[in-house]
PDB file of C-alpha atoms in Angstrom:
ATOM      1  CA  MET A   3       8.528  15.636 -15.969  1.00  0.00           C
ATOM      2  CA  ASP A   4       8.064  17.735 -12.840  1.00  0.00           C
ATOM      3  CA  LEU A   5       5.453  15.952 -10.711  1.00  0.00           C
ATOM      4  CA  LYS A   6       5.035  19.084  -8.547  1.00  0.00           C
ATOM      5  CA  LEU A   7       5.392  17.057  -5.360  1.00  0.00           C
ATOM      6  CA  SER A   8       8.168  19.002  -3.670  1.00  0.00           C
ATOM      7  CA  GLY A   9       7.152  20.067  -0.178  1.00  0.00           C
ATOM      8  CA  LYS A  10       4.250  17.620   0.160  1.00  0.00           C
ATOM      9  CA  LYS A  11       3.882  15.436   3.245  1.00  0.00           C
ATOM     10  CA  ALA A  12       3.149  11.690   2.992  1.00  0.00           C
ATOM     11  CA  LEU A  13       2.197   8.962   5.427  1.00  0.00           C
ATOM     12  CA  ILE A  14       3.131   5.506   4.161  1.00  0.00           C
ATOM     13  CA  VAL A  15       1.477   2.791   6.233  1.00  0.00           C
ATOM     14  CA  GLY A  16       3.691  -0.291   6.011  1.00  0.00           C
ATOM     15  CA  GLY A  17       6.692   1.645   4.754  1.00  0.00           C
ATOM     16  CA  SER A  18       9.612  -0.235   6.301  1.00  0.00           C
ATOM     17  CA  ARG A  19      10.079  -2.819   3.537  1.00  0.00           C
ATOM     18  CA  GLY A  20       8.887  -4.085   0.157  1.00  0.00           C
ATOM     19  CA  ILE A  21       6.414  -2.043  -1.865  1.00  0.00           C
ATOM     20  CA  GLY A  22       5.794   0.474   0.929  1.00  0.00           C
ATOM     21  CA  LYS A  23       9.484   1.236   1.340  1.00  0.00           C
ATOM     22  CA  ALA A  24       9.948   1.614  -2.417  1.00  0.00           C
ATOM     23  CA  ILE A  25       7.044   4.084  -2.489  1.00  0.00           C
ATOM     24  CA  ALA A  26       8.516   6.083   0.389  1.00  0.00           C
ATOM     25  CA  ARG A  27      11.864   6.218  -1.420  1.00  0.00           C
ATOM     26  CA  GLN A  28      10.361   7.429  -4.685  1.00  0.00           C
ATOM     27  CA  LEU A  29       8.171  10.046  -3.007  1.00  0.00           C
ATOM     28  CA  ALA A  30      11.166  11.309  -1.022  1.00  0.00           C
ATOM     29  CA  LEU A  31      13.247  11.524  -4.208  1.00  0.00           C
ATOM     30  CA  GLU A  32      10.505  13.792  -5.580  1.00  0.00           C
ATOM     31  CA  GLY A  33      10.882  16.122  -2.598  1.00  0.00           C
ATOM     32  CA  VAL A  34       8.256  14.690  -0.248  1.00  0.00           C
ATOM     33  CA  ASP A  35       8.802  14.401   3.505  1.00  0.00           C
ATOM     34  CA  CYS A  36       7.541  11.008   4.676  1.00  0.00           C
ATOM     35  CA  THR A  37       6.367   9.224   7.771  1.00  0.00           C
ATOM     36  CA  ILE A  38       6.704   5.456   7.601  1.00  0.00           C
ATOM     37  CA  CYS A  39       5.261   2.977  10.056  1.00  0.00           C
ATOM     38  CA  SER A  40       5.359  -0.707  10.924  1.00  0.00           C
ATOM     39  CA  ARG A  41       5.085  -2.889  14.021  1.00  0.00           C
ATOM     40  CA  ASN A  42       8.820  -3.628  14.229  1.00  0.00           C
ATOM     41  CA  GLU A  43      10.718  -0.704  15.747  1.00  0.00           C
ATOM     42  CA  SER A  44      14.256  -1.774  14.818  1.00  0.00           C
ATOM     43  CA  SER A  45      13.564  -2.497  11.128  1.00  0.00           C
ATOM     44  CA  LEU A  46      11.484   0.677  10.924  1.00  0.00           C
ATOM     45  CA  LYS A  47      14.273   2.866  12.289  1.00  0.00           C
ATOM     46  CA  ASN A  48      16.826   1.230   9.988  1.00  0.00           C
ATOM     47  CA  ALA A  49      14.600   1.859   6.980  1.00  0.00           C
ATOM     48  CA  ALA A  50      14.062   5.498   7.976  1.00  0.00           C
ATOM     49  CA  ASP A  51      17.793   6.093   8.416  1.00  0.00           C
ATOM     50  CA  GLU A  52      18.544   4.458   5.066  1.00  0.00           C
ATOM     51  CA  LEU A  53      15.889   6.448   3.199  1.00  0.00           C
ATOM     52  CA  ALA A  54      16.834   9.750   4.812  1.00  0.00           C
ATOM     53  CA  LYS A  55      20.499   9.276   3.895  1.00  0.00           C
ATOM     54  CA  GLU A  56      19.649   8.239   0.335  1.00  0.00           C
ATOM     55  CA  THR A  57      17.100  10.970  -0.420  1.00  0.00           C
ATOM     56  CA  ASN A  58      18.140  13.877   1.822  1.00  0.00           C
ATOM     57  CA  ARG A  59      14.534  14.215   2.989  1.00  0.00           C
ATOM     58  CA  SER A  60      12.995  14.002   6.444  1.00  0.00           C
ATOM     59  CA  ILE A  61      11.792  10.447   7.113  1.00  0.00           C
ATOM     60  CA  TYR A  62       9.903   9.949  10.378  1.00  0.00           C
ATOM     61  CA  PRO A  63       9.546   6.398  11.780  1.00  0.00           C
ATOM     62  CA  ILE A  64       6.499   5.757  13.971  1.00  0.00           C
ATOM     63  CA  VAL A  65       5.630   2.339  15.368  1.00  0.00           C
ATOM     64  CA  ALA A  66       1.979   1.467  14.775  1.00  0.00           C
ATOM     65  CA  ASP A  67      -0.365  -1.501  14.601  1.00  0.00           C
ATOM     66  CA  THR A  68      -3.174  -1.098  12.070  1.00  0.00           C
ATOM     67  CA  ASN A  69      -5.225  -3.738  13.890  1.00  0.00           C
ATOM     68  CA  ASP A  70      -5.559  -1.274  16.776  1.00  0.00           C
ATOM     69  CA  PRO A  71      -7.828   1.774  16.196  1.00  0.00           C
ATOM     70  CA  ASP A  72      -6.102   3.780  18.934  1.00  0.00           C
ATOM     71  CA  SER A  73      -2.695   3.035  17.408  1.00  0.00           C
ATOM     72  CA  ILE A  74      -3.915   4.358  14.044  1.00  0.00           C
ATOM     73  CA  LEU A  75      -5.187   7.588  15.616  1.00  0.00           C
ATOM     74  CA  ASN A  76      -1.877   8.008  17.430  1.00  0.00           C
ATOM     75  CA  LEU A  77       0.035   7.366  14.191  1.00  0.00           C
ATOM     76  CA  VAL A  78      -1.911   9.983  12.250  1.00  0.00           C
ATOM     77  CA  GLU A  79      -1.735  12.605  15.021  1.00  0.00           C
ATOM     78  CA  LYS A  80       2.013  12.124  15.463  1.00  0.00           C
ATOM     79  CA  SER A  81       2.608  12.152  11.698  1.00  0.00           C
ATOM     80  CA  ALA A  82       0.725  15.417  11.245  1.00  0.00           C
ATOM     81  CA  ALA A  83       2.555  16.957  14.218  1.00  0.00           C
ATOM     82  CA  GLU A  84       5.989  15.904  12.910  1.00  0.00           C
ATOM     83  CA  MET A  85       5.413  16.957   9.295  1.00  0.00           C
ATOM     84  CA  GLY A  86       2.996  19.855   9.763  1.00  0.00           C
ATOM     85  CA  SER A  87       0.181  18.148   7.867  1.00  0.00           C
ATOM     86  CA  ILE A  88      -0.611  15.086   5.742  1.00  0.00           C
ATOM     87  CA  ASP A  89      -1.147  15.521   1.995  1.00  0.00           C
ATOM     88  CA  ILE A  90      -0.694  11.921   0.846  1.00  0.00           C
ATOM     89  CA  LEU A  91      -1.747   8.617   2.405  1.00  0.00           C
ATOM     90  CA  ILE A  92      -0.422   5.305   1.116  1.00  0.00           C
ATOM     91  CA  ASN A  93      -2.157   2.246   2.584  1.00  0.00           C
ATOM     92  CA  SER A  94       0.286  -0.624   2.148  1.00  0.00           C
ATOM     93  CA  GLY A  95       0.322  -2.388   5.506  1.00  0.00           C
ATOM     94  CA  ALA A  96      -1.309  -5.809   5.231  1.00  0.00           C
ATOM     95  CA  ARG A  97      -0.488  -9.510   5.075  1.00  0.00           C
ATOM     96  CA  VAL A  98       0.714 -10.813   1.719  1.00  0.00           C
ATOM     97  CA  GLY A  99      -1.425 -13.757   0.631  1.00  0.00           C
ATOM     98  CA  GLY A 100      -0.012 -17.230   0.136  1.00  0.00           C
ATOM     99  CA  HIS A 101       1.374 -18.006   3.592  1.00  0.00           C
ATOM    100  CA  GLU A 102      -1.686 -19.815   4.929  1.00  0.00           C
ATOM    101  CA  PRO A 103      -4.185 -22.190   3.264  1.00  0.00           C
ATOM    102  CA  GLU A 104      -7.110 -20.375   1.653  1.00  0.00           C
ATOM    103  CA  GLU A 105      -8.762 -23.317  -0.112  1.00  0.00           C
ATOM    104  CA  PHE A 106     -12.509 -23.826   0.284  1.00  0.00           C
ATOM    105  CA  ASN A 107     -12.293 -26.756   2.726  1.00  0.00           C
ATOM    106  CA  SER A 108      -9.198 -25.710   4.668  1.00  0.00           C
ATOM    107  CA  ILE A 109      -9.441 -21.956   5.212  1.00  0.00           C
ATOM    108  CA  LYS A 110     -10.076 -20.914   8.806  1.00  0.00           C
ATOM    109  CA  ASP A 111     -12.715 -18.380   9.743  1.00  0.00           C
ATOM    110  CA  GLU A 112     -10.130 -16.641  11.900  1.00  0.00           C
ATOM    111  CA  LEU A 113      -7.943 -15.895   8.872  1.00  0.00           C
ATOM    112  CA  ILE A 114     -10.818 -14.255   6.999  1.00  0.00           C
ATOM    113  CA  LEU A 115     -11.775 -12.133  10.001  1.00  0.00           C
ATOM    114  CA  LYS A 116      -8.151 -11.167  10.636  1.00  0.00           C
ATOM    115  CA  ASP A 117      -7.611 -10.234   6.990  1.00  0.00           C
ATOM    116  CA  PHE A 118     -10.678  -8.014   6.859  1.00  0.00           C
ATOM    117  CA  GLU A 119      -9.777  -6.269  10.097  1.00  0.00           C
ATOM    118  CA  GLU A 120      -6.196  -5.702   9.004  1.00  0.00           C
ATOM    119  CA  LYS A 121      -6.749  -4.690   5.400  1.00  0.00           C
ATOM    120  CA  TYR A 122     -10.285  -3.352   4.970  1.00  0.00           C
ATOM    121  CA  LEU A 123     -10.782  -1.892   8.459  1.00  0.00           C
ATOM    122  CA  GLY A 124      -7.124  -0.894   8.790  1.00  0.00           C
ATOM    123  CA  TYR A 125      -7.177   0.986   5.490  1.00  0.00           C
ATOM    124  CA  PHE A 126     -10.578   2.530   6.230  1.00  0.00           C
ATOM    125  CA  ARG A 127      -9.546   3.709   9.682  1.00  0.00           C
ATOM    126  CA  CYS A 128      -6.411   5.315   8.241  1.00  0.00           C
ATOM    127  CA  ILE A 129      -8.447   7.110   5.564  1.00  0.00           C
ATOM    128  CA  ARG A 130     -10.999   8.352   8.073  1.00  0.00           C
ATOM    129  CA  ALA A 131      -8.265   9.593  10.430  1.00  0.00           C
ATOM    130  CA  VAL A 132      -6.289  11.381   7.709  1.00  0.00           C
ATOM    131  CA  ALA A 133      -9.248  12.896   5.838  1.00  0.00           C
ATOM    132  CA  PRO A 134      -9.736  15.931   8.147  1.00  0.00           C
ATOM    133  CA  TYR A 135      -6.185  17.148   7.442  1.00  0.00           C
ATOM    134  CA  MET A 136      -6.721  16.842   3.699  1.00  0.00           C
ATOM    135  CA  ILE A 137     -10.142  18.488   3.896  1.00  0.00           C
ATOM    136  CA  GLN A 138      -8.591  21.401   5.784  1.00  0.00           C
ATOM    137  CA  ASN A 139      -6.040  21.790   2.964  1.00  0.00           C
ATOM    138  CA  ASN A 140      -8.688  21.191   0.277  1.00  0.00           C
ATOM    139  CA  TRP A 141      -6.251  18.764  -1.369  1.00  0.00           C
ATOM    140  CA  GLY A 142      -5.142  15.204  -0.897  1.00  0.00           C
ATOM    141  CA  ARG A 143      -4.122  11.919  -2.442  1.00  0.00           C
ATOM    142  CA  ILE A 144      -4.995   8.464  -1.086  1.00  0.00           C
ATOM    143  CA  ILE A 145      -3.660   5.297  -2.723  1.00  0.00           C
ATOM    144  CA  ASN A 146      -4.630   1.851  -1.482  1.00  0.00           C
ATOM    145  CA  ILE A 147      -2.443  -1.123  -2.348  1.00  0.00           C
ATOM    146  CA  SER A 148      -5.000  -3.830  -3.097  1.00  0.00           C
ATOM    147  CA  GLY A 149      -4.209  -7.151  -4.796  1.00  0.00           C
ATOM    148  CA  LEU A 150      -4.940  -8.881  -8.072  1.00  0.00           C
ATOM    149  CA  ALA A 151      -6.661 -11.740  -6.234  1.00  0.00           C
ATOM    150  CA  ALA A 152      -9.689  -9.412  -6.171  1.00  0.00           C
ATOM    151  CA  ARG A 153     -10.155 -10.135  -9.896  1.00  0.00           C
ATOM    152  CA  ILE A 154      -9.324 -13.829  -9.880  1.00  0.00           C
ATOM    153  CA  GLY A 155     -11.642 -16.666  -8.884  1.00  0.00           C
ATOM    154  CA  GLY A 156     -10.380 -19.843  -7.289  1.00  0.00           C
ATOM    155  CA  ASN A 157      -8.858 -20.791  -3.957  1.00  0.00           C
ATOM    156  CA  TYR A 158      -8.299 -17.302  -2.589  1.00  0.00           C
ATOM    157  CA  PHE A 159     -11.209 -17.246  -0.154  1.00  0.00           C
ATOM    158  CA  SER A 160      -9.640 -14.524   1.992  1.00  0.00           C
ATOM    159  CA  SER A 161      -7.197 -12.673  -0.261  1.00  0.00           C
ATOM    160  CA  GLY A 162      -9.786 -12.242  -2.998  1.00  0.00           C
ATOM    161  CA  PRO A 163     -12.675 -10.870  -0.902  1.00  0.00           C
ATOM    162  CA  ARG A 164     -10.493  -8.589   1.234  1.00  0.00           C
ATOM    163  CA  ASN A 165      -8.909  -7.050  -1.870  1.00  0.00           C
ATOM    164  CA  ALA A 166     -12.281  -6.679  -3.577  1.00  0.00           C
ATOM    165  CA  SER A 167     -13.530  -4.876  -0.470  1.00  0.00           C
ATOM    166  CA  VAL A 168     -10.616  -2.435  -0.762  1.00  0.00           C
ATOM    167  CA  VAL A 169     -11.718  -1.637  -4.319  1.00  0.00           C
ATOM    168  CA  HIS A 170     -15.278  -0.892  -3.188  1.00  0.00           C
ATOM    169  CA  MET A 171     -13.951   1.274  -0.340  1.00  0.00           C
ATOM    170  CA  THR A 172     -11.707   3.117  -2.792  1.00  0.00           C
ATOM    171  CA  LYS A 173     -14.615   3.986  -5.069  1.00  0.00           C
ATOM    172  CA  SER A 174     -16.904   4.972  -2.199  1.00  0.00           C
ATOM    173  CA  ALA A 175     -14.250   7.128  -0.519  1.00  0.00           C
ATOM    174  CA  SER A 176     -13.526   8.875  -3.822  1.00  0.00           C
ATOM    175  CA  LEU A 177     -17.198   9.892  -4.038  1.00  0.00           C
ATOM    176  CA  GLU A 178     -17.191  11.086  -0.431  1.00  0.00           C
ATOM    177  CA  LEU A 179     -13.971  13.106  -0.654  1.00  0.00           C
ATOM    178  CA  GLY A 180     -13.847  14.304  -4.247  1.00  0.00           C
ATOM    179  CA  LYS A 181     -15.539  17.640  -3.495  1.00  0.00           C
ATOM    180  CA  HIS A 182     -12.507  18.485  -1.350  1.00  0.00           C
ATOM    181  CA  GLU A 183     -10.064  17.880  -4.241  1.00  0.00           C
ATOM    182  CA  ILE A 184      -9.023  14.593  -2.646  1.00  0.00           C
ATOM    183  CA  THR A 185      -8.532  11.682  -5.027  1.00  0.00           C
ATOM    184  CA  VAL A 186      -8.672   8.046  -3.937  1.00  0.00           C
ATOM    185  CA  ASN A 187      -7.285   5.237  -6.079  1.00  0.00           C
ATOM    186  CA  ALA A 188      -6.118   1.642  -5.732  1.00  0.00           C
ATOM    187  CA  VAL A 189      -3.250  -0.278  -7.299  1.00  0.00           C
ATOM    188  CA  TYR A 190      -3.173  -3.990  -8.137  1.00  0.00           C
ATOM    189  CA  PRO A 191       0.392  -5.310  -7.872  1.00  0.00           C
ATOM    190  CA  GLY A 192       1.205  -8.497  -9.721  1.00  0.00           C
ATOM    191  CA  ILE A 193       3.988 -10.854  -8.630  1.00  0.00           C
ATOM    192  CA  VAL A 194       6.453  -8.431  -7.079  1.00  0.00           C
ATOM    193  CA  ASP A 195      10.109  -9.208  -6.354  1.00  0.00           C
ATOM    194  CA  THR A 196      10.064  -8.231  -2.670  1.00  0.00           C
ATOM    195  CA  GLU A 197      11.853  -9.581   0.402  1.00  0.00           C
ATOM    196  CA  THR A 198       8.658 -11.425   1.306  1.00  0.00           C
ATOM    197  CA  PHE A 199       8.495 -13.112  -2.104  1.00  0.00           C
ATOM    198  CA  ARG A 200      12.159 -14.136  -1.983  1.00  0.00           C
ATOM    199  CA  GLY A 201      11.758 -15.436   1.553  1.00  0.00           C
ATOM    200  CA  ARG A 202       8.835 -17.600   0.511  1.00  0.00           C
ATOM    201  CA  VAL A 203       9.975 -18.712  -2.958  1.00  0.00           C
ATOM    202  CA  THR A 204      13.593 -19.831  -2.902  1.00  0.00           C
ATOM    203  CA  ASN A 205      13.621 -22.491  -5.619  1.00  0.00           C
ATOM    204  CA  GLU A 206      14.983 -21.072  -8.873  1.00  0.00           C
ATOM    205  CA  GLU A 207      12.556 -23.091 -10.994  1.00  0.00           C
ATOM    206  CA  ALA A 208       9.611 -21.780  -8.966  1.00  0.00           C
ATOM    207  CA  ILE A 209      10.892 -18.214  -9.439  1.00  0.00           C
ATOM    208  CA  ARG A 210      11.147 -18.766 -13.210  1.00  0.00           C
ATOM    209  CA  GLN A 211       7.610 -20.171 -13.286  1.00  0.00           C
ATOM    210  CA  ALA A 212       6.306 -17.159 -11.367  1.00  0.00           C
ATOM    211  CA  ALA A 213       8.126 -14.800 -13.741  1.00  0.00           C
ATOM    212  CA  SER A 214       6.659 -16.553 -16.781  1.00  0.00           C
ATOM    213  CA  MET A 215       3.075 -15.924 -15.632  1.00  0.00           C
ATOM    214  CA  ASN A 216       2.939 -12.416 -17.067  1.00  0.00           C
ATOM    215  CA  ALA A 217       3.417 -11.067 -20.574  1.00  0.00           C
ATOM    216  CA  LEU A 218       6.834  -9.573 -19.801  1.00  0.00           C
ATOM    217  CA  GLY A 219       8.218 -12.882 -18.543  1.00  0.00           C
ATOM    218  CA  ARG A 220       9.835 -11.385 -15.459  1.00  0.00           C
ATOM    219  CA  LEU A 221       8.981 -10.357 -11.914  1.00  0.00           C
ATOM    220  CA  ILE A 222       7.703  -6.845 -11.336  1.00  0.00           C
ATOM    221  CA  THR A 223       9.949  -4.740  -9.099  1.00  0.00           C
ATOM    222  CA  PRO A 224       8.775  -2.716  -6.104  1.00  0.00           C
ATOM    223  CA  GLU A 225      10.195   0.357  -7.835  1.00  0.00           C
ATOM    224  CA  GLU A 226       7.831  -0.149 -10.780  1.00  0.00           C
ATOM    225  CA  ILE A 227       4.878  -0.125  -8.381  1.00  0.00           C
ATOM    226  CA  ALA A 228       6.330   2.969  -6.727  1.00  0.00           C
ATOM    227  CA  TYR A 229       6.580   4.903 -10.000  1.00  0.00           C
ATOM    228  CA  VAL A 230       2.858   4.471 -10.643  1.00  0.00           C
ATOM    229  CA  VAL A 231       1.889   5.288  -7.063  1.00  0.00           C
ATOM    230  CA  THR A 232       4.088   8.396  -7.097  1.00  0.00           C
ATOM    231  CA  PHE A 233       2.356   9.699 -10.216  1.00  0.00           C
ATOM    232  CA  LEU A 234      -1.073   9.016  -8.684  1.00  0.00           C
ATOM    233  CA  SER A 235       0.111  10.971  -5.618  1.00  0.00           C
ATOM    234  CA  SER A 236       0.950  14.023  -7.684  1.00  0.00           C
ATOM    235  CA  PRO A 237      -1.094  17.092  -8.692  1.00  0.00           C
ATOM    236  CA  LEU A 238      -0.718  15.908 -12.298  1.00  0.00           C
ATOM    237  CA  ALA A 239      -3.059  12.965 -11.586  1.00  0.00           C
ATOM    238  CA  ALA A 240      -5.928  15.253 -10.567  1.00  0.00           C
ATOM    239  CA  SER A 241      -8.477  13.668 -12.929  1.00  0.00           C
ATOM    240  CA  ILE A 242      -7.848  10.051 -11.841  1.00  0.00           C
ATOM    241  CA  THR A 243     -10.010   9.008  -8.901  1.00  0.00           C
ATOM    242  CA  GLY A 244     -12.107   6.036  -7.832  1.00  0.00           C
ATOM    243  CA  ASP A 245     -10.068   3.847 -10.146  1.00  0.00           C
ATOM    244  CA  VAL A 246      -7.854   0.771  -9.964  1.00  0.00           C
ATOM    245  CA  ILE A 247      -4.552   0.616 -11.818  1.00  0.00           C
ATOM    246  CA  SER A 248      -3.052  -2.813 -12.553  1.00  0.00           C
ATOM    247  CA  VAL A 249       0.745  -2.978 -12.407  1.00  0.00           C
ATOM    248  CA  THR A 250       1.173  -6.653 -13.202  1.00  0.00           C
ATOM    249  CA  GLY A 251       3.271  -6.935 -16.339  1.00  0.00           C
ATOM    250  CA  GLY A 252       0.211  -8.310 -18.137  1.00  0.00           C
ATOM    251  CA  ILE A 253      -0.415 -11.286 -15.890  1.00  0.00           C
ATOM    252  CA  GLY A 254      -2.622 -14.102 -17.202  1.00  0.00           C
ATOM    253  CA  ASN A 255      -5.525 -15.938 -15.603  1.00  0.00           C
ATOM    254  CA  THR A 256      -3.591 -17.286 -12.627  1.00  0.00           C
ATOM    255  CA  VAL A 257      -2.231 -15.167  -9.808  1.00  0.00           C
ATOM    256  CA  TYR A 258       0.289 -15.835  -7.077  1.00  0.00           C
ATOM    257  CA  TYR A 259      -0.369 -12.770  -4.919  1.00  0.00           C
TER     258      TYR A 259
END
């Protein structure tokens, strides 16, 4: 299937590793020039060099901090200048849940505030900064990487609310931007076999338990997330907007992410 993506320009926020890097790779393989960003300059440059060599596309690394509004504006301006425009925005730069306590009696206010600034405000600021370029082109695709904790109750008193807020923002932005042929969607990853997951879960039994939590009985790969995001980024997905797509392998009532 020709996704009709060749020649498009994408900004992948959080594109130096994990899901973001897999998305950048898949978009580039479909003929998209990409800008990737992260806070770490050395890992970002290494990722850009690797992706450019693998895909034969232009990959532009720009250091940015999504907690800083001025850094986001600089990122978007530089990205548009390097690539000529921005057709696709992937919001994937946020903390992965599970590193710090989120239980009712132990969660810190500072974590909740930090999470909302990084994920909700960070994503929103990126959308607002990129929107004028898409409006000028009368076309655009925005995909927000949310998290399944948005749909799960329990001791996720920061991960759950911040991801739910991303879903509301996704729907609201789709209503605001739809008249410009800009679609806005979100993706729920399940338990994804990323560097972060492997760095946090090293016990083989724990990995098997995590894999058994979905219907497929295995971990989801970053590439499987990337395939879905790449389709949503394409002209062929024109009628999908304001929606959330779960890519979880059929996970049950408990979630690790």
